[in-house]
mmCIF file with all atom_site columns, C-alpha atoms in Angstrom:
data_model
loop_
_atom_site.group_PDB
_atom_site.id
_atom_site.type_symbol
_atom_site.label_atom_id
_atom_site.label_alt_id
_atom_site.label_comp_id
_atom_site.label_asym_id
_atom_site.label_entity_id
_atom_site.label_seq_id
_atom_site.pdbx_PDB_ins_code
_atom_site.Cartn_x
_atom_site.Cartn_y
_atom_site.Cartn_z
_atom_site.occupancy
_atom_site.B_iso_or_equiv
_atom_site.pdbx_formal_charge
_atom_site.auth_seq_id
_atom_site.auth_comp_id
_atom_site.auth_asym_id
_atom_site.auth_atom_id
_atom_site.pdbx_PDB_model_num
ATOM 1   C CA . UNK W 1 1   ? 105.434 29.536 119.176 1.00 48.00 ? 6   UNK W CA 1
ATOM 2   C CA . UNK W 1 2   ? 103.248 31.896 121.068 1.00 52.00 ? 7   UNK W CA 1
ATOM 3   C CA . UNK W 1 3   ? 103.296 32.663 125.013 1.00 56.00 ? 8   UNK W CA 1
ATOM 4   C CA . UNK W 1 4   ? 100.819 31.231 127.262 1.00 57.00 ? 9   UNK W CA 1
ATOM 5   C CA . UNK W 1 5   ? 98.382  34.019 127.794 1.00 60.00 ? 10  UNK W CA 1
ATOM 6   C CA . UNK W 1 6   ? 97.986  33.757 131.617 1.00 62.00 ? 11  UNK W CA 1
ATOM 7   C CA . UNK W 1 7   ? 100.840 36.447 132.478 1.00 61.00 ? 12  UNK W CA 1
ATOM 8   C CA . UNK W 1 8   ? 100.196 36.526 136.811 1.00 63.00 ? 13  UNK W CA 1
ATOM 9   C CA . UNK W 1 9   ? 98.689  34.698 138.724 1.00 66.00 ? 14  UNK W CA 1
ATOM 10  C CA . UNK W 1 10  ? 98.480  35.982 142.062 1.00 70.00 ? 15  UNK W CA 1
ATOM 11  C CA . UNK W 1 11  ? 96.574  34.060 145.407 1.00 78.00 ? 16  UNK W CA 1
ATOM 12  C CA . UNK W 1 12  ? 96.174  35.280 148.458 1.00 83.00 ? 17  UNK W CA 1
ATOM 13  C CA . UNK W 1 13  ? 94.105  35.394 151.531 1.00 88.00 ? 18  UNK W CA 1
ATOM 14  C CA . UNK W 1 14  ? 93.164  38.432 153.686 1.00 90.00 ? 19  UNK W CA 1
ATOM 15  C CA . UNK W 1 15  ? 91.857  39.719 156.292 1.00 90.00 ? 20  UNK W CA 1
ATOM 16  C CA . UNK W 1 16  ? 89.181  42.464 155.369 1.00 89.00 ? 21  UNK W CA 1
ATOM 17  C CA . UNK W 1 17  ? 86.926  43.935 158.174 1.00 88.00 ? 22  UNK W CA 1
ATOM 18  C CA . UNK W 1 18  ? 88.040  40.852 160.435 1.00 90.00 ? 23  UNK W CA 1
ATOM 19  C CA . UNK W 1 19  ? 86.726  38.066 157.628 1.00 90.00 ? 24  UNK W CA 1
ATOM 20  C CA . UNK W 1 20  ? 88.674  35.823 155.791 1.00 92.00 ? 25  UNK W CA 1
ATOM 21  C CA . UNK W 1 21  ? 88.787  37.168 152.274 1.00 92.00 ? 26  UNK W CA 1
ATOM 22  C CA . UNK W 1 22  ? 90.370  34.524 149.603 1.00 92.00 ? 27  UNK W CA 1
ATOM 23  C CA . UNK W 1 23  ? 91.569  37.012 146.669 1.00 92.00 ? 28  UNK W CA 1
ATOM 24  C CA . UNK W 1 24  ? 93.149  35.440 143.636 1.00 90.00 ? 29  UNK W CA 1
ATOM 25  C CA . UNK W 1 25  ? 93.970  38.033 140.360 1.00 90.00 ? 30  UNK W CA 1
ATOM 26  C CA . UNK W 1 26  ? 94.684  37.001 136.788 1.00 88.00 ? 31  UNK W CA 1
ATOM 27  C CA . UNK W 1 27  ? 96.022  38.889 133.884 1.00 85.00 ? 32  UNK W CA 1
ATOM 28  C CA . UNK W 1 28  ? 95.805  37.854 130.482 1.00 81.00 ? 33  UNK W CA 1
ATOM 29  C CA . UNK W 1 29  ? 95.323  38.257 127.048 1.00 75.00 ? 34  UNK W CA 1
ATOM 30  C CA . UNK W 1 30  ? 96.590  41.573 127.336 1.00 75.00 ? 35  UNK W CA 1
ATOM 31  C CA . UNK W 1 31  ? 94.206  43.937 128.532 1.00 82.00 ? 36  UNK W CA 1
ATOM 32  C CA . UNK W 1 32  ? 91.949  41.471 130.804 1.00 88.00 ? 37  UNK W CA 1
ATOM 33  C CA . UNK W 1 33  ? 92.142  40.659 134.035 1.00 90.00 ? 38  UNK W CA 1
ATOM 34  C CA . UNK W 1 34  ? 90.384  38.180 136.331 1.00 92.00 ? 39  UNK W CA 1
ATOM 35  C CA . UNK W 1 35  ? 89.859  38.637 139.687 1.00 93.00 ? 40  UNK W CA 1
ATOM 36  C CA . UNK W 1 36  ? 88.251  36.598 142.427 1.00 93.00 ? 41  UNK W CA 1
ATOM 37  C CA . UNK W 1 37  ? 86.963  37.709 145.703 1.00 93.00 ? 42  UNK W CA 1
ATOM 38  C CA . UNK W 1 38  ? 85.078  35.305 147.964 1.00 93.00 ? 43  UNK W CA 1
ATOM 39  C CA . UNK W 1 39  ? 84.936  34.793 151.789 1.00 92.00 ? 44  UNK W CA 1
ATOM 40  C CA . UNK W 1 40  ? 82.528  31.505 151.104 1.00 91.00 ? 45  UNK W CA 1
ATOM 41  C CA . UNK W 1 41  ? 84.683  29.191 149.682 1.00 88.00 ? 46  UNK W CA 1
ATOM 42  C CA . UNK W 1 42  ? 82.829  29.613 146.299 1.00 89.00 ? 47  UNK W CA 1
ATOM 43  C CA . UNK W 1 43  ? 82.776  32.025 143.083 1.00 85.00 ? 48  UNK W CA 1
ATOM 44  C CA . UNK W 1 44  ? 79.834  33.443 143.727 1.00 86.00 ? 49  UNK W CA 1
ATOM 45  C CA . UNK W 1 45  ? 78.179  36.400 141.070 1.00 90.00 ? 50  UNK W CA 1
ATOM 46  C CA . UNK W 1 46  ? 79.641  37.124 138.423 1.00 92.00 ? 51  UNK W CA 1
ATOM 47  C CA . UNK W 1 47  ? 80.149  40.503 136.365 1.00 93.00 ? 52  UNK W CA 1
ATOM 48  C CA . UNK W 1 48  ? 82.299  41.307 132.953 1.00 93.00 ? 53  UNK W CA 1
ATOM 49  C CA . UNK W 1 49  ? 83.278  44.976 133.148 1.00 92.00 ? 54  UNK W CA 1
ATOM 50  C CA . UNK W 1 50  ? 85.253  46.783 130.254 1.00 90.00 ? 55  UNK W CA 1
ATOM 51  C CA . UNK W 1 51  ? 86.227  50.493 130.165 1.00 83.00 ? 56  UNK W CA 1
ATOM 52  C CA . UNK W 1 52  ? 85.817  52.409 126.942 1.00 75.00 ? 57  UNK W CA 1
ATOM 53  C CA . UNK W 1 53  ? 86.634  55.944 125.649 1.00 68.00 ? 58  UNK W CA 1
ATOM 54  C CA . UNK W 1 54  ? 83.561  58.646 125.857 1.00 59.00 ? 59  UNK W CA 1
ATOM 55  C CA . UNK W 1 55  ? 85.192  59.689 122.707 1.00 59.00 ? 60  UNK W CA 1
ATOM 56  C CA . UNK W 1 56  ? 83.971  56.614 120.920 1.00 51.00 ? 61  UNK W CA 1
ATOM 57  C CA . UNK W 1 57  ? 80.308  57.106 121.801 1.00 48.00 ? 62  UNK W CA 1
ATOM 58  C CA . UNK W 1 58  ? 80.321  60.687 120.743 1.00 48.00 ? 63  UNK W CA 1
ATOM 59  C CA . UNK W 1 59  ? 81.440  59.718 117.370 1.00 49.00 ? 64  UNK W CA 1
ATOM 60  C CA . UNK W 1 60  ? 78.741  57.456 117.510 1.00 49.00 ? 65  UNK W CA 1
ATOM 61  C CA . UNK W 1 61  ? 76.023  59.441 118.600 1.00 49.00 ? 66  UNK W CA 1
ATOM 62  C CA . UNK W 1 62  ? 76.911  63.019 117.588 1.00 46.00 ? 67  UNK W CA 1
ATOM 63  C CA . UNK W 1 63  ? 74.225  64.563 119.966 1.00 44.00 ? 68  UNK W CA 1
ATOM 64  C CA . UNK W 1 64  ? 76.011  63.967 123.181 1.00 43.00 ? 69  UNK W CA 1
ATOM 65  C CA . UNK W 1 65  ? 76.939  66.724 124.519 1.00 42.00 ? 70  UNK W CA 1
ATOM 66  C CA . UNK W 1 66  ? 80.856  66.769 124.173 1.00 44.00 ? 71  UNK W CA 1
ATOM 67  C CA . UNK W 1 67  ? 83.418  66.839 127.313 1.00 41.00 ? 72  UNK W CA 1
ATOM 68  C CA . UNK W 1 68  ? 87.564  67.781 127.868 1.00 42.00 ? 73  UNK W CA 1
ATOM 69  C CA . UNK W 1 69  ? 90.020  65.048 126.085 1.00 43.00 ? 74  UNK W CA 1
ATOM 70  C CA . UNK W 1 70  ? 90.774  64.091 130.233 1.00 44.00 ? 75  UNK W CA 1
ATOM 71  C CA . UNK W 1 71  ? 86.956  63.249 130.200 1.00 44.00 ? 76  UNK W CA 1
ATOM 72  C CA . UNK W 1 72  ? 87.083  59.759 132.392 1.00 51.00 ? 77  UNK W CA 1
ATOM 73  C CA . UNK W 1 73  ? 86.541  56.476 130.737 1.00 63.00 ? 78  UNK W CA 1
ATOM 74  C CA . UNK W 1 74  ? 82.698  54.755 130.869 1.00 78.00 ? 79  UNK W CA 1
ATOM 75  C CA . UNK W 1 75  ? 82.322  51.213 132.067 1.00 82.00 ? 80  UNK W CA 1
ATOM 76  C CA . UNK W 1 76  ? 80.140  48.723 130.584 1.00 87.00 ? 81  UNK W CA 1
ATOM 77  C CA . UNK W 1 77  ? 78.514  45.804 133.279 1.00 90.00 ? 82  UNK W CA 1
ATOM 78  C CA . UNK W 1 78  ? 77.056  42.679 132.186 1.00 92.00 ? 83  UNK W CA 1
ATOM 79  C CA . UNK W 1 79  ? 76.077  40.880 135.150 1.00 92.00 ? 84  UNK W CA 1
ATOM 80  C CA . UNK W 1 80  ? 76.567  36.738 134.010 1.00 92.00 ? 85  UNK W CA 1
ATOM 81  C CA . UNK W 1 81  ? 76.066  35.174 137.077 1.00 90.00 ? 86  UNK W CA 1
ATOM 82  C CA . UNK W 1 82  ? 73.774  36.293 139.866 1.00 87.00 ? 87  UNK W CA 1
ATOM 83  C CA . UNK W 1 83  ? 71.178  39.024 140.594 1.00 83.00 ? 88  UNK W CA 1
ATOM 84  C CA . UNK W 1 84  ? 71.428  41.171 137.726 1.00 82.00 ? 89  UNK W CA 1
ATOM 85  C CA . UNK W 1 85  ? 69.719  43.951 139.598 1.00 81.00 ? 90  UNK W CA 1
ATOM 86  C CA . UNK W 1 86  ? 72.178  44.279 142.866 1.00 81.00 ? 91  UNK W CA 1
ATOM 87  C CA . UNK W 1 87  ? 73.584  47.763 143.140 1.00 83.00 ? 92  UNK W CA 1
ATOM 88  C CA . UNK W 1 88  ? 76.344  47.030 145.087 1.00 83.00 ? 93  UNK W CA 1
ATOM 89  C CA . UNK W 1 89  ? 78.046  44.240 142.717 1.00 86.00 ? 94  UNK W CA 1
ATOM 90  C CA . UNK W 1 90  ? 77.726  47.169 140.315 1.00 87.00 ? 95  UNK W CA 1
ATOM 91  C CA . UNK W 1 91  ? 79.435  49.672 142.485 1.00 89.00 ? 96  UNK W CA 1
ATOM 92  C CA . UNK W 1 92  ? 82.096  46.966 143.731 1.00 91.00 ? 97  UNK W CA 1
ATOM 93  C CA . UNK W 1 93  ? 82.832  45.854 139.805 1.00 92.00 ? 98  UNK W CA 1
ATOM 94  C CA . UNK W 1 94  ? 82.972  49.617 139.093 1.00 91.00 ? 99  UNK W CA 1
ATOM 95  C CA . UNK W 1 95  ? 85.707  50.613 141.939 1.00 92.00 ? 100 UNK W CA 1
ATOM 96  C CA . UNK W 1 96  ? 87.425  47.444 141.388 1.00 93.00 ? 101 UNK W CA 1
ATOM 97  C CA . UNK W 1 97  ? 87.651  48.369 136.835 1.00 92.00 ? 102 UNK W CA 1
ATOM 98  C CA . UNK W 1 98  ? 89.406  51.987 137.938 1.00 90.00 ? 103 UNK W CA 1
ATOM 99  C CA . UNK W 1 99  ? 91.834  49.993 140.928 1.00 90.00 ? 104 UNK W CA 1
ATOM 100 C CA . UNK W 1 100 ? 93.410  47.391 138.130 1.00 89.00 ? 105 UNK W CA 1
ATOM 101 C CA . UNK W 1 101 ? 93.043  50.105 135.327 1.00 87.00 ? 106 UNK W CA 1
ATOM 102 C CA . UNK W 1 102 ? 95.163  51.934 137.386 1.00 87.00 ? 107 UNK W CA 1
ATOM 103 C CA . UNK W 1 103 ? 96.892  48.935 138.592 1.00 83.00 ? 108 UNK W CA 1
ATOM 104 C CA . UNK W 1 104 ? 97.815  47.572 135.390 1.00 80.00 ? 109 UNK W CA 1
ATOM 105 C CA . UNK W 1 105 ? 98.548  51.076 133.538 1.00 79.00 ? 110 UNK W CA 1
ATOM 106 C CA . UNK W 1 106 ? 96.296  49.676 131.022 1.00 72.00 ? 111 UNK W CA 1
ATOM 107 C CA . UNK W 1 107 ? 93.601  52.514 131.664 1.00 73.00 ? 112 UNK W CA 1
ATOM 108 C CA . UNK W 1 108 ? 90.734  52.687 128.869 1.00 77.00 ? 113 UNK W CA 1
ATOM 109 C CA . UNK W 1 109 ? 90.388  49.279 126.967 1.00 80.00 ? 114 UNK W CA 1
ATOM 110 C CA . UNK W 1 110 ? 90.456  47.180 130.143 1.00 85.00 ? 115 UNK W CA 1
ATOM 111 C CA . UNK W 1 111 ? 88.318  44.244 130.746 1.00 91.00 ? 116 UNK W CA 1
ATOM 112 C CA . UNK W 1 112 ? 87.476  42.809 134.338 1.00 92.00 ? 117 UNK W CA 1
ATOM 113 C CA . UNK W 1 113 ? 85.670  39.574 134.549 1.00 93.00 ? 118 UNK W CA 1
ATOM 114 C CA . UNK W 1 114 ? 84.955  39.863 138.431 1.00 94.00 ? 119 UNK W CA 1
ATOM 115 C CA . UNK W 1 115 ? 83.077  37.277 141.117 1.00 94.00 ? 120 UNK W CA 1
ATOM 116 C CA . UNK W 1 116 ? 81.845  37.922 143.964 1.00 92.00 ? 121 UNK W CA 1
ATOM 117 C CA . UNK W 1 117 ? 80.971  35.744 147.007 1.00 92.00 ? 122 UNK W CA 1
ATOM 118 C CA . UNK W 1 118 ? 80.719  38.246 150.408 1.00 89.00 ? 123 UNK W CA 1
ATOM 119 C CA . UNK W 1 119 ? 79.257  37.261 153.807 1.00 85.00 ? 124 UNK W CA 1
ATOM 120 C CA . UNK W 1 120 ? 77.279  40.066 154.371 1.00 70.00 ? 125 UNK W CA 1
ATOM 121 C CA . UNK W 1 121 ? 78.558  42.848 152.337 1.00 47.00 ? 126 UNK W CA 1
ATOM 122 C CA . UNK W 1 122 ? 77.134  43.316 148.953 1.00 46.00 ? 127 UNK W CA 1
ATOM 123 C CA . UNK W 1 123 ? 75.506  40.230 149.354 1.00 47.00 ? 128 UNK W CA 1
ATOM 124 C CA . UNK W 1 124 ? 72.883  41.175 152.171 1.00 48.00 ? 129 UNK W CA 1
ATOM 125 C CA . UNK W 1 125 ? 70.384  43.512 151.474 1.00 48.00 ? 130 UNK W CA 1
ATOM 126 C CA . UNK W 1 126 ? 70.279  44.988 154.751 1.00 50.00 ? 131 UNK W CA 1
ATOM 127 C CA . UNK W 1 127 ? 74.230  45.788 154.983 1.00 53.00 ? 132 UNK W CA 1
ATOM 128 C CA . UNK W 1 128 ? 74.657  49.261 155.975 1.00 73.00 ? 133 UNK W CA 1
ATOM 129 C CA . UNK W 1 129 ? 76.723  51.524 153.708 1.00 77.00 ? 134 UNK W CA 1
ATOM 130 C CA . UNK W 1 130 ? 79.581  52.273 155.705 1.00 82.00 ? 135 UNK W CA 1
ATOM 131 C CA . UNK W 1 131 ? 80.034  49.036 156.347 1.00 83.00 ? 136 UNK W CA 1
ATOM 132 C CA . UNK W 1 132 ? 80.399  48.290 152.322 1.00 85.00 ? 137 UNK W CA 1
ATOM 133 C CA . UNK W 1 133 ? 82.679  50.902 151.949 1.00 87.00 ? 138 UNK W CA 1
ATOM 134 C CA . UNK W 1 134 ? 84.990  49.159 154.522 1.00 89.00 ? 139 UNK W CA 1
ATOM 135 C CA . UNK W 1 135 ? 84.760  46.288 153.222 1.00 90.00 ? 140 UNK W CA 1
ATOM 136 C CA . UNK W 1 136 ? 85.180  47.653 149.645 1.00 91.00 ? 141 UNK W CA 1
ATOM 137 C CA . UNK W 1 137 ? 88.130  49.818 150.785 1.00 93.00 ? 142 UNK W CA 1
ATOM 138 C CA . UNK W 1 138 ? 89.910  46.336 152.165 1.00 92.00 ? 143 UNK W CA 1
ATOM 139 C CA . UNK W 1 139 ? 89.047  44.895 148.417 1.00 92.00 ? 144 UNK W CA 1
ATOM 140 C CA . UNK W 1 140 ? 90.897  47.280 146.525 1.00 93.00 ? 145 UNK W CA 1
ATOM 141 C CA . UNK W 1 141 ? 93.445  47.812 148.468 1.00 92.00 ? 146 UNK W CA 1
ATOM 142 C CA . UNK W 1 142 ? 94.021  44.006 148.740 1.00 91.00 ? 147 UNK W CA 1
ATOM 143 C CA . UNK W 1 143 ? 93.922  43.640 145.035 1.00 90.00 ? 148 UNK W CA 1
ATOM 144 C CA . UNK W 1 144 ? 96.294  46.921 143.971 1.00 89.00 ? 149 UNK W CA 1
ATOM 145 C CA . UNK W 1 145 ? 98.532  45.089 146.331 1.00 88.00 ? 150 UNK W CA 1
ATOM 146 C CA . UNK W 1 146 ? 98.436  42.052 144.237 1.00 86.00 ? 151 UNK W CA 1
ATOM 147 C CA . UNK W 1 147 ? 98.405  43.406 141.299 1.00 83.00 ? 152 UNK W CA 1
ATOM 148 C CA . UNK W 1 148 ? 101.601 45.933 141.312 1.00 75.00 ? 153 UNK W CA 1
#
């Protein structure tokens, strides 16, 4: 009989940049991971990010200029709930692939189904950038926690 894939599960609530943040990390099916950030009570946008070898895209398109073997892995964002056009979400879902990459010691090959639901934050267009990288800083470090 096989396992159940849902390895961890882990829930937690935080404090990041004095709000509330409700954190809750997944791993399954081997090399995915889901991970849920809100401080609004709800899922909010949702991204799928997955890492992937420069290596295979030079094989596919042999006119890219070619890099070291410790060339860093690309991430791929597909935005499937939400504004597909908000930079920060991006650079959030980003940061957040490399922390459980890293996290995990899964590195290229992981997949990150993310959501999003900030007060302020990433969520307010007139959010000033230090700010987000407070607030982003919190994230991570909230979910490497959880995730070790």
């Amino acid at each position: 009989m096989a396992e159940f894939p849902i390895a961890t599960k882990h829930v937690s609530q935080f404090d990041v940049c004095g709000v509330a943040t409700d954190i809750v990390c997944t791993k399954y099916a081997g090399n995915r991971v889901f991970v849920v950030v809100s401080q609004c009570g709800n899922i909010g946008g949702t991204v799928i990010l997955a890492t992937h070898d420069r290596s295979e895209r030079r094989q596919a398109e042999p006119d890219v200029s070619e890099g070291g073997k410790d060339e860093p892995a690309n991430a791929n964002i597909k935005t499937l709930l939400g504004s597909r056009n908000d930079p920060l979400v991006h650079v959030y879902g980003t940061h957040l692939l490399g922390v459980v990459s890293q996290a995990t010691g899964r590195g290229v090959g992981t997949e990150l189904l993310l959501t999003l639901a900030l007060k302020g934050g990433a969520n307010d267009a007139d959010a000033d950038f230090e700010e987000s990288g407070r607030v982003l800083k919190g994230i991570a470090d909230a979910v490497a926690g959880l995730l070790v």
